[in-house]
Coordinates of C-alpha atoms in Angstrom, one line a residue:
Chain A
M49 CA 26.4 -1.2 20.9
K50 CA 25.8 -5.0 21.7
V51 CA 24.3 -7.0 19.2
S52 CA 23.4 -10.6 19.5
M53 CA 21.6 -12.9 17.2
T54 CA 21.4 -16.7 16.3
V55 CA 23.9 -17.4 13.4
N56 CA 24.1 -20.9 11.8
G57 CA 21.8 -22.3 14.9
K58 CA 24.7 -20.7 17.4
A59 CA 24.4 -17.8 19.4
A60 CA 26.6 -14.9 18.6
S61 CA 27.0 -11.4 19.9
A62 CA 29.6 -8.8 20.0
D63 CA 30.6 -5.2 20.2
V64 CA 29.8 -2.9 17.3
E65 CA 29.5 0.3 15.9
P66 CA 25.9 0.8 14.9
R67 CA 26.9 1.6 11.4
T68 CA 28.3 -2.0 10.9
L69 CA 26.5 -4.0 7.9
L70 CA 25.2 -7.4 8.6
V71 CA 27.6 -8.6 6.0
E72 CA 30.6 -7.0 7.6
Y73 CA 29.4 -8.1 11.0
L74 CA 29.3 -11.9 9.5
R75 CA 32.4 -12.0 7.5
D76 CA 34.8 -9.7 10.0
H77 CA 33.3 -10.4 13.8
L78 CA 32.4 -14.0 12.9
E79 CA 35.0 -14.8 10.1
L80 CA 32.3 -16.5 7.9
T81 CA 33.8 -15.3 4.5
G82 CA 31.5 -17.2 2.7
T83 CA 29.2 -14.6 2.2
H84 CA 30.7 -12.1 -0.4
V85 CA 30.4 -8.8 -1.3
G86 CA 30.0 -7.8 -4.7
C87 CA 28.3 -4.4 -5.6
D88 CA 27.9 -3.0 -1.9
T89 CA 24.6 -1.3 -3.3
G90 CA 21.9 -4.1 -3.3
Q91 CA 22.1 -5.0 -7.1
C92 CA 24.2 -8.2 -7.4
G93 CA 23.1 -10.3 -4.8
A94 CA 26.4 -12.0 -3.5
C95 CA 25.8 -11.0 0.0
T96 CA 22.4 -12.9 0.1
V97 CA 21.7 -14.5 3.6
H98 CA 18.6 -15.5 5.1
L99 CA 17.1 -13.6 8.0
D100 CA 14.4 -15.1 9.9
G101 CA 14.1 -17.6 7.1
R102 CA 14.0 -15.3 4.1
A103 CA 16.4 -14.1 1.4
V104 CA 17.8 -10.7 2.1
K105 CA 20.9 -8.8 0.9
A106 CA 23.5 -8.5 3.7
C107 CA 25.1 -5.6 2.2
S108 CA 22.2 -3.4 2.9
V109 CA 20.7 -4.9 6.5
L110 CA 22.6 -2.9 9.3
A111 CA 23.8 -5.8 12.1
G112 CA 22.0 -4.2 14.8
Q113 CA 18.8 -4.7 12.7
A114 CA 19.4 -8.3 12.7
E115 CA 19.3 -8.0 16.9
G116 CA 17.4 -11.3 18.0
A117 CA 17.1 -12.7 14.7
E118 CA 18.2 -16.2 13.0
V119 CA 20.6 -15.5 10.5
T120 CA 21.7 -18.6 8.2
T121 CA 24.7 -18.5 5.8
I122 CA 26.1 -20.8 3.3
E123 CA 28.2 -22.2 5.9
G124 CA 25.4 -23.2 7.8
L125 CA 23.2 -24.5 5.1
A126 CA 24.3 -27.8 5.1
N127 CA 23.2 -28.0 9.0
G128 CA 26.8 -28.9 10.2
S129 CA 27.1 -32.1 8.6
E130 CA 29.9 -33.2 6.0
E131 CA 27.5 -33.6 3.5
L132 CA 26.4 -30.7 1.1
H133 CA 22.9 -29.3 1.4
P134 CA 20.9 -30.6 -1.9
M135 CA 21.0 -27.1 -3.5
Q136 CA 24.8 -27.1 -3.1
A137 CA 25.3 -30.6 -4.3
A138 CA 23.2 -29.6 -7.3
F139 CA 25.0 -26.7 -8.3
R140 CA 28.2 -29.0 -8.0
E141 CA 26.5 -31.9 -10.3
Y142 CA 25.4 -29.2 -13.0
H143 CA 28.2 -27.2 -12.8
G144 CA 26.1 -24.2 -11.7
L145 CA 29.3 -22.1 -11.2
Q146 CA 32.6 -21.0 -12.7
C147 CA 34.7 -18.8 -10.5
G148 CA 32.2 -19.0 -8.0
F149 CA 32.1 -15.5 -6.5
C150 CA 28.1 -15.1 -6.7
T151 CA 27.4 -19.1 -5.9
P152 CA 27.0 -18.4 -2.1
G153 CA 24.3 -15.8 -2.8
M154 CA 22.8 -17.7 -5.8
V155 CA 22.4 -20.7 -3.6
M156 CA 20.9 -19.1 -0.7
A157 CA 18.1 -17.3 -3.0
A158 CA 17.6 -20.5 -5.0
V159 CA 16.7 -22.2 -1.4
D160 CA 14.4 -19.4 -0.4
L161 CA 13.0 -19.7 -4.1
V162 CA 12.3 -23.2 -3.7
K163 CA 10.4 -22.5 -0.2
T164 CA 8.1 -19.6 -1.7
H165 CA 7.9 -21.1 -5.3
P166 CA 7.6 -25.3 -4.9
G167 CA 7.8 -26.6 -8.5
A168 CA 8.8 -23.5 -9.9
S169 CA 9.2 -23.2 -14.0
D170 CA 12.7 -22.3 -15.7
E171 CA 10.7 -19.2 -16.3
T172 CA 10.0 -18.4 -12.5
I173 CA 13.4 -19.4 -11.6
R174 CA 14.8 -16.9 -14.0
E175 CA 12.6 -14.2 -12.5
Q176 CA 13.3 -15.0 -8.7
L177 CA 16.9 -15.1 -9.5
E178 CA 16.8 -11.4 -10.9
G179 CA 18.5 -10.0 -8.0
N180 CA 21.5 -12.1 -8.2
I181 CA 24.2 -11.5 -11.1
C182 CA 26.5 -13.8 -12.5
R183 CA 29.3 -12.9 -14.8
C184 CA 30.6 -16.4 -15.7
T185 CA 27.8 -18.9 -16.7
G186 CA 25.2 -17.3 -18.6
Y187 CA 22.8 -18.8 -16.2
E188 CA 22.0 -21.7 -18.0
N189 CA 23.5 -24.1 -15.9
I190 CA 22.3 -22.3 -12.5
V191 CA 18.5 -22.6 -13.8
R192 CA 19.4 -26.4 -14.3
A193 CA 21.1 -26.5 -11.0
V194 CA 18.0 -24.8 -9.0
K195 CA 15.6 -27.1 -11.0
A196 CA 17.4 -30.4 -9.7
G197 CA 18.1 -29.0 -6.2
A198 CA 14.8 -28.0 -6.1
A199 CA 13.7 -31.6 -6.7
S200 CA 16.0 -33.3 -4.4
M201 CA 14.7 -30.7 -1.9
G202 CA 11.1 -32.2 -2.3
G203 CA 9.5 -28.4 -2.2
Q204 CA 10.8 -28.0 1.4
Chain B
M167 CA 32.7 0.6 7.6
K168 CA 31.3 2.3 4.7
A169 CA 28.3 4.8 6.6
A170 CA 29.1 7.9 8.8
R171 CA 28.9 7.4 12.3
F172 CA 25.5 7.5 14.0
D173 CA 23.5 6.7 17.1
Y174 CA 21.1 4.2 17.0
I175 CA 17.9 4.0 18.7
R176 CA 15.6 0.9 18.7
P177 CA 12.4 1.8 19.9
R178 CA 9.4 -0.4 20.9
T179 CA 6.1 1.4 20.3
V180 CA 5.1 4.4 18.2
Q181 CA 5.1 6.7 21.3
E182 CA 8.8 5.9 22.0
V183 CA 9.3 6.7 18.3
L184 CA 7.6 9.8 18.5
D185 CA 9.4 10.8 21.7
H186 CA 12.8 10.4 19.7
L187 CA 11.4 12.3 16.7
A188 CA 10.4 15.3 18.8
E189 CA 13.6 15.2 20.4
H190 CA 16.2 14.9 17.3
G191 CA 13.8 16.5 14.6
D192 CA 15.7 16.7 11.4
E193 CA 18.8 15.2 12.8
A194 CA 17.3 12.0 12.9
K195 CA 16.1 9.8 10.1
V196 CA 13.5 6.8 10.9
I197 CA 14.9 3.3 9.0
A198 CA 12.3 0.8 7.9
G199 CA 13.4 -1.9 5.6
G200 CA 16.5 0.2 4.7
Q201 CA 16.6 -1.0 1.3
S202 CA 17.1 2.7 -0.1
L203 CA 18.5 4.2 2.9
V204 CA 21.4 1.4 3.5
P205 CA 22.8 1.9 0.5
T206 CA 22.3 6.0 0.3
M207 CA 24.2 6.0 3.5
N208 CA 26.7 3.6 2.6
V209 CA 28.0 6.1 -0.2
R210 CA 27.3 8.8 2.0
L211 CA 24.7 10.9 0.3
A212 CA 22.5 10.5 3.6
A213 CA 24.4 10.9 6.9
P214 CA 21.8 11.3 9.7
A215 CA 23.2 11.7 12.9
V216 CA 20.7 9.6 14.6
L217 CA 18.9 6.5 13.2
I218 CA 15.5 5.4 14.8
D219 CA 14.9 1.9 14.0
I220 CA 11.0 1.1 13.4
N221 CA 11.5 -2.7 12.5
H222 CA 10.5 -3.8 16.1
V223 CA 7.3 -1.7 16.4
E224 CA 4.9 -4.1 15.8
E225 CA 1.7 -2.1 15.8
L226 CA 3.1 -0.7 12.4
S227 CA 2.8 -4.0 10.6
G228 CA -0.2 -5.8 9.0
I229 CA -2.6 -5.9 6.5
E230 CA -6.6 -5.5 7.1
A231 CA -9.6 -4.7 5.4
D232 CA -12.9 -3.5 7.1
K233 CA -15.8 -2.1 5.6
G234 CA -14.6 -1.4 2.4
T235 CA -11.2 -0.1 3.2
L236 CA -7.9 -1.7 2.9
R237 CA -5.3 -0.8 5.7
I238 CA -1.7 -1.2 5.2
G239 CA 1.0 -0.9 8.1
A240 CA 3.9 1.4 7.3
L241 CA 6.4 -1.8 8.1
T242 CA 4.5 -4.2 5.8
R243 CA 6.9 -5.9 3.6
H244 CA 6.5 -5.6 -0.5
A245 CA 6.5 -9.9 -0.3
E246 CA 3.6 -9.6 2.2
I247 CA 1.3 -7.4 0.2
A248 CA 2.7 -9.4 -3.0
A249 CA 1.4 -12.8 -1.1
S250 CA -1.7 -11.3 0.7
E251 CA -5.0 -12.6 -0.6
T252 CA -6.9 -9.6 1.2
V253 CA -4.9 -7.3 -1.1
A254 CA -5.5 -9.0 -4.1
A255 CA -9.2 -8.9 -3.1
H256 CA -9.4 -5.1 -2.2
A257 CA -6.6 -3.7 -4.1
P258 CA -5.4 -6.0 -7.0
L259 CA -3.7 -3.1 -8.5
L260 CA -1.1 -3.3 -5.4
S261 CA -0.9 -7.5 -6.3
M262 CA 0.0 -6.6 -10.0
A263 CA 2.5 -3.7 -9.1
A264 CA 4.6 -5.8 -6.1
P265 CA 6.4 -8.3 -8.6
W266 CA 7.9 -5.2 -10.2
I267 CA 9.7 -3.8 -7.4
A268 CA 13.4 -4.5 -6.9
H269 CA 14.1 -8.3 -6.9
E270 CA 12.9 -11.0 -4.3
A271 CA 15.7 -10.4 -1.6
I272 CA 14.8 -6.7 -1.3
R273 CA 11.0 -7.5 -1.4
N274 CA 11.3 -9.4 1.8
R275 CA 13.1 -6.7 3.5
G276 CA 12.0 -3.4 1.8
T277 CA 8.7 -1.9 3.3
F278 CA 5.3 0.0 2.0
G279 CA 5.5 3.0 4.3
G280 CA 9.2 3.4 3.4
S281 CA 8.9 3.2 -0.3
L282 CA 5.9 5.9 0.1
A283 CA 7.8 8.0 2.4
T284 CA 11.0 7.6 0.2
A285 CA 9.2 9.0 -2.6
D286 CA 11.4 8.0 -5.5
P287 CA 10.2 9.1 -8.5
A288 CA 10.6 5.8 -10.4
S289 CA 9.2 3.7 -7.6
E290 CA 6.0 1.8 -8.0
W291 CA 4.2 2.6 -4.7
P292 CA 3.8 6.0 -4.8
A293 CA 2.0 5.9 -8.1
C294 CA -0.5 3.2 -7.0
A295 CA -1.3 5.1 -4.2
T296 CA -2.1 8.1 -6.2
V297 CA -4.2 6.3 -8.7
L298 CA -5.9 4.5 -5.5
D299 CA -6.6 7.6 -4.0
A300 CA -5.2 6.4 -0.7
T301 CA -4.9 8.1 2.4
I302 CA -1.8 8.4 4.3
H303 CA -1.7 8.6 8.0
L304 CA 1.1 10.4 10.0
V305 CA 1.5 10.9 13.3
S306 CA 3.7 13.4 15.7
A307 CA 3.7 14.2 19.3
R308 CA 1.8 17.2 18.1
G309 CA -1.2 14.9 16.9
T310 CA -2.2 12.9 13.9
R311 CA -3.2 14.3 10.0
Q312 CA -3.9 12.3 7.0
V313 CA -2.9 13.4 3.5
A314 CA -4.4 12.0 0.4
A315 CA -1.8 10.6 -2.0
G316 CA -2.5 13.3 -4.6
D317 CA -0.9 16.0 -2.2
F318 CA 1.3 13.9 -0.2
F319 CA 4.2 13.4 -3.0
Q320 CA 5.9 16.7 -3.5
G321 CA 9.2 16.4 -5.4
V322 CA 12.0 14.0 -5.8
Y323 CA 12.4 12.4 -2.2
E324 CA 10.2 15.0 -1.0
T325 CA 6.9 14.5 0.8
A326 CA 4.4 16.2 3.1
I327 CA 5.9 14.3 6.1
E328 CA 7.2 16.7 8.7
P329 CA 10.9 16.0 10.3
D330 CA 8.7 15.0 13.7
E331 CA 5.9 12.9 12.0
L332 CA 6.0 9.0 11.4
L333 CA 3.7 7.4 8.6
T334 CA 2.2 4.8 10.5
H335 CA -0.3 3.6 7.9
V336 CA -2.3 3.9 4.7
E337 CA -6.0 3.4 4.0
I338 CA -7.1 2.5 0.4
P339 CA -10.3 2.5 -0.3
A340 CA -11.5 -1.1 -1.7
I341 CA -11.8 -1.9 -5.6
G342 CA -15.6 -1.2 -6.5
E343 CA -17.9 -3.6 -8.6
G344 CA -17.1 -3.8 -12.1
Y345 CA -13.6 -2.2 -11.5
R346 CA -10.1 -3.3 -13.1
A347 CA -6.7 -2.7 -12.6
G348 CA -3.7 -2.7 -14.9
F349 CA 0.1 -2.0 -14.0
S350 CA 3.1 -2.1 -16.4
E351 CA 6.5 -0.6 -16.6
F352 CA 9.9 -0.7 -18.7
A353 CA 13.0 -0.6 -17.1
R354 CA 16.2 -1.2 -18.8
R355 CA 17.1 -4.1 -16.7
K356 CA 14.4 -6.1 -14.8
G357 CA 14.1 -5.4 -11.0
D358 CA 15.9 -1.9 -11.6
Y359 CA 13.8 1.4 -11.2
A360 CA 11.3 2.1 -13.9
S361 CA 12.5 4.3 -17.1
V362 CA 8.7 4.9 -17.4
G363 CA 5.6 2.9 -15.7
V364 CA 2.3 3.2 -15.2
A365 CA -0.9 2.5 -13.1
V366 CA -4.3 2.2 -13.9
Q367 CA -7.9 1.4 -12.7
G368 CA -11.2 1.9 -13.7
R369 CA -14.6 0.7 -14.8
V370 CA -15.8 -1.3 -17.6
G371 CA -19.7 -0.9 -18.1
A372 CA -22.2 -2.5 -20.3
S373 CA -22.7 -0.1 -23.6
G374 CA -25.6 -1.9 -25.3
A375 CA -28.9 -2.8 -23.5
I376 CA -29.0 -2.6 -19.6
G377 CA -28.3 -6.1 -18.0
R378 CA -26.8 -7.5 -21.2
L379 CA -24.0 -9.9 -20.2
L380 CA -20.8 -8.0 -20.8
K381 CA -18.2 -10.4 -22.6
R382 CA -14.6 -9.6 -22.6
G383 CA -13.4 -6.6 -24.9
E384 CA -16.9 -5.3 -24.5
G385 CA -18.4 -2.1 -22.8
R386 CA -17.4 1.3 -22.4
L387 CA -14.6 2.7 -19.9
H388 CA -15.5 4.5 -16.9
D389 CA -13.8 6.7 -14.1
L390 CA -10.4 6.1 -15.3
R391 CA -7.4 6.9 -13.3
I392 CA -4.1 6.7 -14.7
A393 CA -1.0 7.7 -13.2
F394 CA 2.6 7.4 -15.0
F395 CA 6.0 7.3 -12.8
G396 CA 9.4 7.7 -13.7
V397 CA 8.4 10.7 -15.9
A398 CA 8.5 13.6 -13.3
A399 CA 9.3 14.4 -9.7
R400 CA 6.4 12.7 -8.5
P401 CA 3.8 10.5 -10.1
M402 CA 1.6 12.4 -12.7
L403 CA -2.1 11.8 -13.1
A404 CA -3.1 11.6 -16.6
T405 CA -6.1 13.2 -16.8
A406 CA -6.2 14.4 -20.4
A407 CA -5.4 10.8 -21.5
A408 CA -8.1 9.2 -19.2
A409 CA -10.6 12.1 -20.6
A410 CA -10.1 10.9 -24.0
L411 CA -11.2 7.4 -22.9
E412 CA -13.8 8.0 -20.8
E413 CA -17.4 6.7 -21.5
Q414 CA -15.7 5.1 -24.9
P415 CA -15.1 1.4 -25.8
L416 CA -11.5 0.7 -26.3
D417 CA -10.5 0.6 -30.3
E418 CA -8.1 1.8 -32.1
S419 CA -9.1 5.3 -32.6
T420 CA -9.8 6.2 -28.7
L421 CA -6.2 4.6 -27.6
K422 CA -5.0 6.8 -30.4
A423 CA -6.7 9.9 -29.1
A424 CA -5.6 8.9 -25.5
Q425 CA -1.9 8.5 -26.4
E426 CA -2.0 11.7 -28.5
A427 CA -3.3 13.7 -25.2
L428 CA -0.4 12.5 -23.1
P429 CA 1.7 15.4 -24.1
T430 CA -1.3 17.5 -22.4
D431 CA -0.4 15.5 -19.3
F432 CA 3.4 15.7 -18.9
T433 CA 6.6 16.2 -20.9
P434 CA 8.8 13.7 -19.4
M435 CA 11.8 14.8 -17.6
E436 CA 14.8 13.2 -18.9
D437 CA 17.4 10.9 -16.7
L438 CA 21.0 9.7 -17.1
Y439 CA 19.8 6.6 -19.2
M440 CA 17.0 8.2 -21.2
S441 CA 15.8 11.1 -23.2
S442 CA 12.4 12.8 -22.6
A443 CA 11.5 11.9 -26.3
A444 CA 12.5 8.5 -25.6
K445 CA 10.3 8.3 -22.4
A446 CA 7.3 10.0 -24.1
H447 CA 7.5 7.1 -26.6
L448 CA 7.5 4.6 -24.2
A449 CA 4.5 5.9 -22.1
R450 CA 2.3 5.9 -25.4
V451 CA 3.5 2.3 -25.9
L452 CA 2.8 1.6 -22.1
L453 CA -0.6 3.2 -22.1
G454 CA -1.9 1.3 -25.2
R455 CA -0.3 -2.0 -23.4
V456 CA -1.9 -1.7 -20.0
M457 CA -5.2 -0.2 -21.3
T458 CA -5.5 -3.4 -24.0
T459 CA -4.7 -5.9 -20.9
L460 CA -7.3 -3.8 -18.7
Y461 CA -10.3 -3.8 -21.1
H462 CA -9.8 -7.4 -22.2
G463 CA -10.6 -8.5 -19.0
E464 CA -7.2 -9.9 -18.0
G465 CA -6.6 -6.7 -15.7
R466 CA -7.8 -8.1 -12.5

């Protein structure tokens, strides 16, 4: 079947099997390998992308279900410029990662939470990131990074 | 590629969905948010031959309140319910329960109707629908019918929905004057399915002179409906525990009586992680917690 959607601001379409997951479409067809696959069962959040502006787990959405939608991946976050998105910059500044595997999903979830919870407390940030698992950092620096990233995003 | 092959259909109207369901019957599966179905298909515990995607059927979405009834469309996302002021005003129990469902990214995608139709025994919405005496609206090419939540949930992943039927919306009586709601659950990790959870709604009425202003922590409990989930194949109404609290103020002895009545209502089924005895203990603790919060006026 043919699927057409807007990915990181550009029109994208391909012929795929109906059973193709959104994350497989992004990685295997569009070669956007910044979106990672961790658990494959909707628990770890490594594959988090934005579907029509809201965070979703791309391992639990079929590519066909994103027909006509706007999809943003970690590659599209910085809006094409050389500079990092403020949330990415904050993750670097506050060392919110170690191995980096969870980071794309963590950043995408963090950008969504700034939208829905402007001025979020540490506690709210921790609650909102429950669906993103990190095996390295112990989360302390991730929470610091998200707080700083939220501040530099200006609640956008 | 993880799931088994299937044909994918993307109808735009309820009528088209019904035509496809009539044609394919139990070979077909309706997919809404897919937050349970897609992972289940990925591990091939489900392998429908035909997948009918209802995400583009706009008439299935939305929250409305009219004449004391709250109407929630099947395709309404958990996150929309969590953020809805209409829901908070008419069915605060749902607003309290929503943050307990999975994680934000799943709440953005998963749907109210999908959760009810999936009927996972450890999920939040079926217990809430049971407490609120919700009416579930089903439609097929044969016509429409309405099923009370108490009759709708029949077993583990089993409901009253026939293979050719679609859950379109749910109607919930708006919360009455003087009523309060409460919700709590225990999961090994926040966002996981509950080990045990409880949903409550009831009225706190004045016990002294008529017209006396009711303070927090005063009054008597009336018309309590208490449902536990994660303890049986479907949500369990704790009628014996509710009876122990009826027309009583919430003090230590009435709460103890209610907790001691729980074994009359159910013996919890064990799961992979927790024994029946541990769940029974959690049910007592959660009942105490949720009733204390409700009684002291923070429950709404």
